[in-house]
Structures are given as C-alpha cells and as structure tokens.
CSV table of C-alpha atoms in Angstrom, one decimal:
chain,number,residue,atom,x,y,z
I,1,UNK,CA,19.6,18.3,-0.1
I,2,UNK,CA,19.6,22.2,-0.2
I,3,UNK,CA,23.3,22.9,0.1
I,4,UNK,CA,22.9,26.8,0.1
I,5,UNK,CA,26.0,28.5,1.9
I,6,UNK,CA,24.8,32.2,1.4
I,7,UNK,CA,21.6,33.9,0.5
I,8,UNK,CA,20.6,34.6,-2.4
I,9,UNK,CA,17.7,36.5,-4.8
I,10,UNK,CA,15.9,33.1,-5.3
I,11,UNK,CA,16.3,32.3,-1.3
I,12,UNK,CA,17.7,33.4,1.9
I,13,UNK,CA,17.3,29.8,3.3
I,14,UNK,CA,21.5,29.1,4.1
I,15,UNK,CA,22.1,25.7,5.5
I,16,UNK,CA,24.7,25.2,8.1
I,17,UNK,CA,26.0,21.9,9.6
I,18,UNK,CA,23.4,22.1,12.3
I,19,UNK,CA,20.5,22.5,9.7
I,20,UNK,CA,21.9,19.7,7.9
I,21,UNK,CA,22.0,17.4,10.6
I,22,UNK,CA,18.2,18.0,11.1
I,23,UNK,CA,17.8,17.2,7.3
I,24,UNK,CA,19.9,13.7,7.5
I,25,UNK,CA,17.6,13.3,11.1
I,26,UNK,CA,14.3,14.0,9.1
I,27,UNK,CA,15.6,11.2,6.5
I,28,UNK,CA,16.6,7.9,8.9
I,29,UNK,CA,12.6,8.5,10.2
I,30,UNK,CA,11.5,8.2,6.5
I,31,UNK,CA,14.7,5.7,5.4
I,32,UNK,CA,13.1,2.3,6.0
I,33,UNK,CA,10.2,3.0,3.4
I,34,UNK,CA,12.6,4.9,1.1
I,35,UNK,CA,13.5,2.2,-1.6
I,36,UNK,CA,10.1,0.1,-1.8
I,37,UNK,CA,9.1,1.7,-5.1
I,38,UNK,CA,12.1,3.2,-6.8
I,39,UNK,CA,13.4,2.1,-10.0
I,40,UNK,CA,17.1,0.9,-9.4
I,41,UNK,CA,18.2,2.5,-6.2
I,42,UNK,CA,18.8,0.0,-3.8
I,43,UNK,CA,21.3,1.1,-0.9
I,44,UNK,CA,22.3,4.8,0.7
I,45,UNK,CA,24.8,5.5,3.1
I,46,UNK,CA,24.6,8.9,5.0
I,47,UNK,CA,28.5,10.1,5.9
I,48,UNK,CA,29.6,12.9,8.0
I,49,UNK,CA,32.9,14.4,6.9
I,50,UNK,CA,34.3,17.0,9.4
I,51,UNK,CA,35.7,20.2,7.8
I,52,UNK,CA,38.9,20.1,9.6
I,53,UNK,CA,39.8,16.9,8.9
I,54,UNK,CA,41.6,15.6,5.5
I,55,UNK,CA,41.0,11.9,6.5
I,56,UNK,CA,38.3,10.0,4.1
I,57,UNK,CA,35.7,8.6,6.6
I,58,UNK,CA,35.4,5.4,5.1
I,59,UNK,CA,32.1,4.0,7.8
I,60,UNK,CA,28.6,5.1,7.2
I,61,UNK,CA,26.7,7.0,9.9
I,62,UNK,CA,23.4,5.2,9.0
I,63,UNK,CA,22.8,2.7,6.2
I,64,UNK,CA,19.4,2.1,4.5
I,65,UNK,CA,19.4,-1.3,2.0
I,66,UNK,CA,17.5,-3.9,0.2
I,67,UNK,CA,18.6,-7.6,2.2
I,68,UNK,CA,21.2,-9.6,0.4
I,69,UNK,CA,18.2,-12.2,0.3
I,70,UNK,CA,16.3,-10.3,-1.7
I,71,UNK,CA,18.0,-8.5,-3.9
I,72,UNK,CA,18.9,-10.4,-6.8
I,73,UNK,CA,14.9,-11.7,-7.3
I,74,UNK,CA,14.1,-7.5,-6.6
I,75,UNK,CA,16.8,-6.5,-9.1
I,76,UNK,CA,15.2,-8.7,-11.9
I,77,UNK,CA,11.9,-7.8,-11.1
I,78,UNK,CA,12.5,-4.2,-10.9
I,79,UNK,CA,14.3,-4.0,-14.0
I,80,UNK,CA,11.7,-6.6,-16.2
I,81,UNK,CA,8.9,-4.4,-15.0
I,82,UNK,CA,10.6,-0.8,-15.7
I,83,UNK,CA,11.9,-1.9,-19.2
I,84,UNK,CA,8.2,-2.6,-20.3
I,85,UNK,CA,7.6,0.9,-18.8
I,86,UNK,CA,10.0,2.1,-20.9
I,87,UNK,CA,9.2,0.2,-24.1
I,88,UNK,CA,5.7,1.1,-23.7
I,89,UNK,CA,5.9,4.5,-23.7
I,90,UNK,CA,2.4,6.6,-23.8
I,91,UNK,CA,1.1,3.5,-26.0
I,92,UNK,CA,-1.6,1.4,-24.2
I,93,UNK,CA,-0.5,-2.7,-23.3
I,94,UNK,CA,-3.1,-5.0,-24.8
I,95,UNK,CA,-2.4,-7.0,-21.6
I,96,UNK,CA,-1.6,-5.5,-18.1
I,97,UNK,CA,1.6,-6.3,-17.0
I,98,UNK,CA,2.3,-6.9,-13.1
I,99,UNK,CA,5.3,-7.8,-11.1
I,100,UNK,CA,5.0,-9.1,-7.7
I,101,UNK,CA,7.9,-9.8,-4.9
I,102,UNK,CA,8.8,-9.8,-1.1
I,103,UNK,CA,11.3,-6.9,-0.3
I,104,UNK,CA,12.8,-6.8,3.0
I,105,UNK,CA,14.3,-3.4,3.9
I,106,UNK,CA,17.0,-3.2,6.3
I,107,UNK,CA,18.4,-0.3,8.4
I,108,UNK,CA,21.7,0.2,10.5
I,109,UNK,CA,23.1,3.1,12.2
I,110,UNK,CA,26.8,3.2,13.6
I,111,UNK,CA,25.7,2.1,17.1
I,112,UNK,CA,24.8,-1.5,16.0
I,113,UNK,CA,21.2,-0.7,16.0
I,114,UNK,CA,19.6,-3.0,13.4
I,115,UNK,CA,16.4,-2.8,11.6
I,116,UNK,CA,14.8,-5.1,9.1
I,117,UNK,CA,11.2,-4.8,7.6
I,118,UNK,CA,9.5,-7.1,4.7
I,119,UNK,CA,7.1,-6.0,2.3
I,120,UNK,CA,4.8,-7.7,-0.5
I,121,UNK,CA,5.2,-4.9,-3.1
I,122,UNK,CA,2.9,-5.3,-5.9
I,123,UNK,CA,3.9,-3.6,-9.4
I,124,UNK,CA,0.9,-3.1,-12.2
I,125,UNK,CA,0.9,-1.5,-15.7
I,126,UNK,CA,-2.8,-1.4,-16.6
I,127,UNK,CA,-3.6,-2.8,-19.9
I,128,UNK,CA,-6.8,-2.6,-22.6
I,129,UNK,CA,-10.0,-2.6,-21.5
I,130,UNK,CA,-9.5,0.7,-20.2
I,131,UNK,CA,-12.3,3.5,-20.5
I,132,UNK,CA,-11.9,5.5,-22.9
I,133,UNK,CA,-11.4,8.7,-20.8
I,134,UNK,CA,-8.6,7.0,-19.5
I,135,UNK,CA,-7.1,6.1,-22.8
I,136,UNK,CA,-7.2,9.5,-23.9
I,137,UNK,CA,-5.5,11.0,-20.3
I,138,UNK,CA,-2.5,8.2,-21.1
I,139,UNK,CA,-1.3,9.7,-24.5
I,140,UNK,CA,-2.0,13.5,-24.3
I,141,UNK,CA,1.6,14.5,-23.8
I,142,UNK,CA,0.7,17.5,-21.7
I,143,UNK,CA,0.4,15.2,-18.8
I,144,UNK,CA,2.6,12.0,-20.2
I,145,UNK,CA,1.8,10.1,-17.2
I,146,UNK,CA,1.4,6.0,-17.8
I,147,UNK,CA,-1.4,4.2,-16.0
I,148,UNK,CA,1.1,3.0,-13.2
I,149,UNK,CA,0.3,1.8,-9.4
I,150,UNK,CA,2.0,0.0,-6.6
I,151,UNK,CA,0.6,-1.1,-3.6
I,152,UNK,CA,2.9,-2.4,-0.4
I,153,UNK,CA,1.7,-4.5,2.4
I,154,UNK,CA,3.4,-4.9,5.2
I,155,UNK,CA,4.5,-8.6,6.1
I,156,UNK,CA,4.4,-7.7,10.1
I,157,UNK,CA,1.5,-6.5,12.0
I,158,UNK,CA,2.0,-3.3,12.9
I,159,UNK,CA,-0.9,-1.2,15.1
I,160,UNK,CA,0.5,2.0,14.4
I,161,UNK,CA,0.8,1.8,10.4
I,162,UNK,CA,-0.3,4.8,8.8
I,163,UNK,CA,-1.4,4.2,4.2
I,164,UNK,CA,0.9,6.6,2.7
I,165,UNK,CA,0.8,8.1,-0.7
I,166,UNK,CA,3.9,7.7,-2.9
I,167,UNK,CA,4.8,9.1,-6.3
I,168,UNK,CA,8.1,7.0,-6.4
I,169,UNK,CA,9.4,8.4,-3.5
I,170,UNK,CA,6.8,9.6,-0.1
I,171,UNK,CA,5.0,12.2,0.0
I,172,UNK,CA,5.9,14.3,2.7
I,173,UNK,CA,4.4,13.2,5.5
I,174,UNK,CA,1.2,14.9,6.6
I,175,UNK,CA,-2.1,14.4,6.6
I,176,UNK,CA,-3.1,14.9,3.2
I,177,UNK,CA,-0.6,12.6,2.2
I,178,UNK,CA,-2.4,9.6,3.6
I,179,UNK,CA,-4.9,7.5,2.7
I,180,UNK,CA,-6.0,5.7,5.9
I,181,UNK,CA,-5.6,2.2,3.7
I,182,UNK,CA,-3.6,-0.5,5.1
I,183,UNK,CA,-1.0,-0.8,2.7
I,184,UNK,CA,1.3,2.0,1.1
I,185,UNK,CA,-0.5,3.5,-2.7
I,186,UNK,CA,2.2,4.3,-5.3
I,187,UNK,CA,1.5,5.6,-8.5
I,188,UNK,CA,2.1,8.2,-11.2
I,189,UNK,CA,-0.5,11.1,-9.6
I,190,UNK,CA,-0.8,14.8,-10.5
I,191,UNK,CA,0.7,16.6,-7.8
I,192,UNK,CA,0.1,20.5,-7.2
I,193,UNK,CA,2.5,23.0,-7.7
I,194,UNK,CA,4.4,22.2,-4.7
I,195,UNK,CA,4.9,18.3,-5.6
I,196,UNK,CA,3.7,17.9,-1.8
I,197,UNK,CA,0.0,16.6,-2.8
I,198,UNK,CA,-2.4,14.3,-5.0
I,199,UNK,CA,-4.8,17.0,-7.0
I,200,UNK,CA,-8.6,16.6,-6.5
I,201,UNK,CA,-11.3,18.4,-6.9
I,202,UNK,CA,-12.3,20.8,-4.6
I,203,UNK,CA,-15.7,20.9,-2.4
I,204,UNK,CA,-17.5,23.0,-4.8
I,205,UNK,CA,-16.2,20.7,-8.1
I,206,UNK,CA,-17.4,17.7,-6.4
I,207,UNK,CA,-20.6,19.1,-5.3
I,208,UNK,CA,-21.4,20.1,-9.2
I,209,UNK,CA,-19.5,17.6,-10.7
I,210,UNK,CA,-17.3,20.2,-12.6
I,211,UNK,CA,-13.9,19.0,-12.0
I,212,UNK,CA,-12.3,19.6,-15.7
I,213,UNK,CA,-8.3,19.9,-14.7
I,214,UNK,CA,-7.0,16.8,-16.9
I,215,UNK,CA,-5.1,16.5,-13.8
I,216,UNK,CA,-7.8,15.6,-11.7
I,217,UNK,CA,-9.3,13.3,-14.3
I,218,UNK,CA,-6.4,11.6,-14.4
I,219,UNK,CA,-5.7,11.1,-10.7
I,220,UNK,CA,-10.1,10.1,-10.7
I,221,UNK,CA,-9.5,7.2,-13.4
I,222,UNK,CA,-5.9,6.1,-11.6
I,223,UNK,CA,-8.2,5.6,-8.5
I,224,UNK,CA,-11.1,3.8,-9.8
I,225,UNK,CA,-9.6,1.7,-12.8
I,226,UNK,CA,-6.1,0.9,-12.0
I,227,UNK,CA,-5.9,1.1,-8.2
I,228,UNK,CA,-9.2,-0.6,-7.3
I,229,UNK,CA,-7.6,-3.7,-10.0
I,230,UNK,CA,-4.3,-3.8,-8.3
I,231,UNK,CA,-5.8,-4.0,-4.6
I,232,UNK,CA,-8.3,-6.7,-5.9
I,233,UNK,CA,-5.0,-8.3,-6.9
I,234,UNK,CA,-3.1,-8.0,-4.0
I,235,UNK,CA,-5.7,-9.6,-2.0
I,236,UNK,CA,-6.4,-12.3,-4.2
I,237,UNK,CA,-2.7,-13.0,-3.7
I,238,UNK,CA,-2.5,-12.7,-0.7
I,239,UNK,CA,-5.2,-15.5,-0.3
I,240,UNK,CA,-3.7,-17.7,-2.2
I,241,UNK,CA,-0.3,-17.6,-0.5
I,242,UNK,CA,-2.4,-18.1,3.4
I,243,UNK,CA,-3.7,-21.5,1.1
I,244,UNK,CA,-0.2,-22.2,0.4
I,245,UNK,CA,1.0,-21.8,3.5
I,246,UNK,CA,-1.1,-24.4,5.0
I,247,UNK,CA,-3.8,-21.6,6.1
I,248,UNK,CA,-1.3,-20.5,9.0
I,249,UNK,CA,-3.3,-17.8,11.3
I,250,UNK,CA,-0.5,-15.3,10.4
I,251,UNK,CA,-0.9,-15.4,6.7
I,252,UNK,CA,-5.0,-15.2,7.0
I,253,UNK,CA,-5.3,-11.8,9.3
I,254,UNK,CA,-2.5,-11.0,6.5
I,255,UNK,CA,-5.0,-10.9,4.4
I,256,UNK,CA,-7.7,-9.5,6.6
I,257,UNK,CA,-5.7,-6.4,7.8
I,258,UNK,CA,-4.9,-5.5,4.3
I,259,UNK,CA,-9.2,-4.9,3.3
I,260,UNK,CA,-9.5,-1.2,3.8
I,261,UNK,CA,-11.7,-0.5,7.1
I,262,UNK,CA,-14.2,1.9,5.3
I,263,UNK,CA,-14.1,4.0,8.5
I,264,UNK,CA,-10.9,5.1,8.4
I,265,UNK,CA,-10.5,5.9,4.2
I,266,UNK,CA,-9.2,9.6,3.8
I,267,UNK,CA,-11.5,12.3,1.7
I,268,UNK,CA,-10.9,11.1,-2.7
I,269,UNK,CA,-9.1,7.8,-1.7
I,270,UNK,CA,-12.4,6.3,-0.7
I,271,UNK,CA,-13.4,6.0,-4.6
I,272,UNK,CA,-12.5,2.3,-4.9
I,273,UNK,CA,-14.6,0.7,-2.3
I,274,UNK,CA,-17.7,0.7,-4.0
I,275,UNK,CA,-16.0,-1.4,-6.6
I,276,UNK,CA,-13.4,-3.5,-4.6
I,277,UNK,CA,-16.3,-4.4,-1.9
I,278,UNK,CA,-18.8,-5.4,-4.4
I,279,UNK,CA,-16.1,-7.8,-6.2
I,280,UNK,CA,-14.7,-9.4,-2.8
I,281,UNK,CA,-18.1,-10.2,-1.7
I,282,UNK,CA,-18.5,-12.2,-4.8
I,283,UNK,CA,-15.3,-14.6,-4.1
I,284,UNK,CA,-14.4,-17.1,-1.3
I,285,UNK,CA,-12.6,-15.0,1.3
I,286,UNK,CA,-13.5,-15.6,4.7
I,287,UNK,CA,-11.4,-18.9,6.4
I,288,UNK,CA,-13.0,-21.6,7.7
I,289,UNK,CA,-11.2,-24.4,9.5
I,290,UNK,CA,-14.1,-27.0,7.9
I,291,UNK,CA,-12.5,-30.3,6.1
I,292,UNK,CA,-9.4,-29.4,7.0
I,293,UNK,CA,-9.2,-25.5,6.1
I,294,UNK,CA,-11.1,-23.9,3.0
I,295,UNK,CA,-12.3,-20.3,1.7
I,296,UNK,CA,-16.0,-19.5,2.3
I,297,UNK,CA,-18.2,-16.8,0.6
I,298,UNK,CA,-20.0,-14.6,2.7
I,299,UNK,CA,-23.2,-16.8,1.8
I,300,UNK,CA,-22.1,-19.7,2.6
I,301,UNK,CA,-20.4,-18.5,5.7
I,302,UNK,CA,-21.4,-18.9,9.7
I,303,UNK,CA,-19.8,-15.9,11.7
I,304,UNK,CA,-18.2,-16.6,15.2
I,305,UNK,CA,-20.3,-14.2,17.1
I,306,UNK,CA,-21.5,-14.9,20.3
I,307,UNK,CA,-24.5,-12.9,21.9
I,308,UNK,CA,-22.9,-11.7,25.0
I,309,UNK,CA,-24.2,-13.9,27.9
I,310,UNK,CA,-23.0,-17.2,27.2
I,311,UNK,CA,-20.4,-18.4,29.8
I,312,UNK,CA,-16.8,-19.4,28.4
I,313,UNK,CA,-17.7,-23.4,29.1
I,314,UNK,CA,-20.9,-22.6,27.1
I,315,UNK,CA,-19.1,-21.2,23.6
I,316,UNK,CA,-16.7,-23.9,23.4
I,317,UNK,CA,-19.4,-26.7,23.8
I,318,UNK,CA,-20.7,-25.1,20.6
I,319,UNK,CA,-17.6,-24.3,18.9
I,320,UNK,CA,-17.2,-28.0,19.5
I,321,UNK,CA,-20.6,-29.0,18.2
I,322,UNK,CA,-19.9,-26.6,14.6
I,323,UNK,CA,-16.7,-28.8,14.2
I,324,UNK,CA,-18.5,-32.6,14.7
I,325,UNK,CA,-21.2,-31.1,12.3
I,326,UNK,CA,-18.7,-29.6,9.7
I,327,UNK,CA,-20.4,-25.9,9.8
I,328,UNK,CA,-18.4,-23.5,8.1
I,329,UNK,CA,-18.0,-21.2,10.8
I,330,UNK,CA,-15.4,-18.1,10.1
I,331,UNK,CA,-14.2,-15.3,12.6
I,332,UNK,CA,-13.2,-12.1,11.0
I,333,UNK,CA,-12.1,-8.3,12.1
I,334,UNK,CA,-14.7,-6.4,13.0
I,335,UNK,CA,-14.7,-3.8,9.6
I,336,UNK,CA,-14.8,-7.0,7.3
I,337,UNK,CA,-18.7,-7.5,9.1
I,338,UNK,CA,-19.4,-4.1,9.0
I,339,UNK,CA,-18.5,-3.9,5.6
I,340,UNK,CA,-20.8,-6.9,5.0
I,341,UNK,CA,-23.2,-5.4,6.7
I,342,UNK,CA,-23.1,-1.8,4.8
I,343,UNK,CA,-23.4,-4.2,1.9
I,344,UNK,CA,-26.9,-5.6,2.7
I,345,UNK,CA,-24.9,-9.1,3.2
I,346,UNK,CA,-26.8,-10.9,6.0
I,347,UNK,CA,-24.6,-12.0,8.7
I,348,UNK,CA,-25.7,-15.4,10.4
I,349,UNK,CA,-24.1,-16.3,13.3
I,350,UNK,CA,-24.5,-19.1,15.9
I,351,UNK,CA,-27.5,-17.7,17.8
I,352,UNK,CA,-29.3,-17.2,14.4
C-alpha cells in the first residue's frame, strides 16, 4: 500500500485515512482470488487501528484464507512444486513437472458474512521437448523467466466469471487483463512498463510478422507450448475425475464449461485453440449415458439435437428408442458443436 503522508519530488499522491479505506475496499473485491497462485502466502487479515486510541485491536476487519481442509495437502503441494522451481533454476527439466490440487478460498468480514470458493488449481513446469526458440528465451538471463503456467477452474458454476490473467498475483482488473477463457491463466509473462499488461505485438507486427522484442517471443511460445499443454491437461483431468465420480451431471458440464467458447477468446490469447481443438477432437470427450456411462469421440458420437417441430411426447419416445438400442447419443453446450463444426467434424444428430 502507498503510505505517502506528504508530497514529494517523485509524487504528490498523499494518502489519508479516507483514501486508504478505498484501497482496503478495492482489495476485499479482489481478496477471494488473491492466494490461488502465490507461493507460501496463505491467510491476510486487514486491521484498522484508530489514531487516538493506544488499545491493540486484536479482531480483523475482513479475513481472506486457504480452508483448514485444505491446507495442509496445498502447503505440501505448493512447497514440492516451488522447490523444483527453485532447484531448476534457468536449466530446462528433462520431464515436466505438474502439481495438481483442490483449493478452497474462504472470506469473512467482521459482520459474520462468510464466503467460501473451491478451485482445481493446476501447477506446470514444462519440460524437454520444447522448441528450440523457447529453450533459448528460458536461459538468456536478460529475461530469466522459467516456462511456468497455472490454470484455475472454478468448482461452482458461475455465469458471471470473467478468465483473468495472473503473473502470481491479478492483473489489475480491466479489459486487457482478460482472456475471455473459462478458467483463471497464471504464468511468468512479460509485462510492459507499468507491470499492468501481457506484452504483444502490435497490429502492424502481427500484420508483418515482425514482432522481435524477446519479450513478446517469450509470452508467444508461453501461449502456444506451455499453456495449450496445461489446458489439454486440465481437461483431461477433469474427465477423468467426472469418470470417478460415477459420471455425476455436475462433474461433466465441469468439464464442458472449462473448453474455451472460441467466440468469446480475447485478441493474443486465442493462439492455443488451433492446437487444443485439434487434440480434443482426437480423444473421447463427449458423455454418453450408453452401457452404463462412457466417453465418446466426436465420430462415434449422436448429438441430442432435435429439429424444432417435434412435440415434447415425440422427443422422449426417441430418447427412449436411443436407450433400448444402445446409441451413443451425447448433449453438449452449444460452443462445444460449434467448435466441432468450425472443425469440419460432421455433427449427426437424431433427424440425420
């Protein structure tokens, strides 16, 4: 927090009681994503202390912590992963390491007003085969970045979640700061001068393909090599615990809602659906309730669209006919079949 009490050559910005209760205000908005990707912290307590008054408050304001359920498996995790980190230094792994774990997140404020939120936070250090290009960008010491990402997926379903980019801690919020993915994107990015945004290459670069800042390289092969892996990850996890959960309808639109909706993917952050698309529509992810519940690949799959005209009585008559005939019939969110579509997949469906 800026604590300045008078002006001064550097700034003329002086922060009163009033201005730091805005600041502490601006914080308990951004609090309950605060600690999904930081290193150790894992509990802060905001405190008001009149000036007049000699008495140690001893009671938090507003509290911001990882659950007592989770933090001794998010402890071990966190420091196993961050030691490798450490250890590894600019060198490159011969094998990627990844850490995986629920986190649950909870808020409290001195009215009683509770607030708990789990995540499936999703911790990767990429490992050979890298490009080269990439190799090179992870030991030159003028940028000393590693190739580091996290990704966070919300447990709940949430219609007003917003992707949001994260170097450790958020990005300030605005609208270059997200992604339009449904899951949060950490990672070791360049940032511009102001530590506000990712770098990328501007209109013109992109047009000409002369975007030479290492900085932008490196953000480019973060994107497309480590990012696009640890998404393809995530959702291959997340498939396998919906299996694991007996194929409950809350683990499989999990899954669905976390595949990017290629309509809604932010300018630079749209670079790994090429890649991510073309490998999920070569693995069984679409859920059909055939034999008992079982993964389906886009070819082998029957999609639960009906034409429009049939009556109610009409489309369960043939829902019940798939069933006695053990069709693998699926029903997914509308961006999974246009991104099936966009992908020259043909989608057959009841009335086809």
């Amino acid at each position: 927090f800026p604590l300045r009490q008078e002006k001064s050559n550097l700034s003329d910005n002086v922060y009163d009681a009033e201005k730091i209760a805005d600041l502490f205000t601006s914080f308990k908005t951004e609090a309950p994503v605060e600690l999904l990707f930081l290193k150790c912290l894992e509990k802060i307590e905001l405190f008001t202390q009149p000036a007049d008054d000699t008495n140690i408050v001893e009671s938090p304001f507003f509290t911001v912590k990882l659950s007592d359920e989770c933090l001794p498996t998010v402890r071990k995790k966190r420091s196993d992963f961050h030691n490798v980190m450490k250890q590894t230094g600019l060198t490159i792994l011969d094998k990627t390491n990844t850490e995986m774990f629920n986190l649950t997140i909870n808020t409290e404020d001195n009215q009683g007003n509770n607030e708990a939120k789990t995540w499936f936070v999703v911790h990767c250090l990429k490992g050979k085969p890298l490009s080269d290009e990439l190799i090179a960008l992870s030991q030159d010491e003028a940028l000393s970045y590693s190739p580091y990402v996290s990704i966070a997926v919300p447990m709940s379903n949430d219609e007003d979640f917003k992707g949001h980019v994260f170097c450790l801690m958020p990005l300030p919020l605005e609208e270059k700061s997200l992604t339009g993915y449904p899951v949060h994107v950490n990672g070791l990015f360049a940032l511009n001068q102001s530590r506000r945004f990712v770098k990328w290459p501007s209109a013109d670069q992109t047009q000409n393909n002369t975007h030479t800042n290492k900085a932008i390289k490196w953000n480019t092969c973060l994107l497309t090599e480590v990012l696009f892996d640890v998404y393809r990850t995530v959702i291959q996890h997340l498939i396998e615990q919906a299996t694991a959960d007996n194929f409950s309808e809350e683990s499989i639109q999990r899954m669905y809602r976390s595949i990017p909706d290629m309509r809604k993917i932010n300018s630079n952050w749209d670079r790994i659906l090429d890649p991510l698309f073309q490998s999920l529509i070569q693995m069984p992810f679409l859920y059909s309730s055939n034999k008992g519940g079982s993964w389906m690949l886009p070819s082998q799959a029957i999609f639960k669209i009906f034409p429009g005209q049939d009556t109610l009585d009409v489309e369960n008559a043939i829902l019940s006919l798939t069933r006695e005939y053990g069709i693998n019939l699926v029903e997914v969110p509308e961006h999974i079949t246009l991104m099936l579509k966009e992908r020259g997949i043909t989608i057959r469906t009841l009335s086809r």
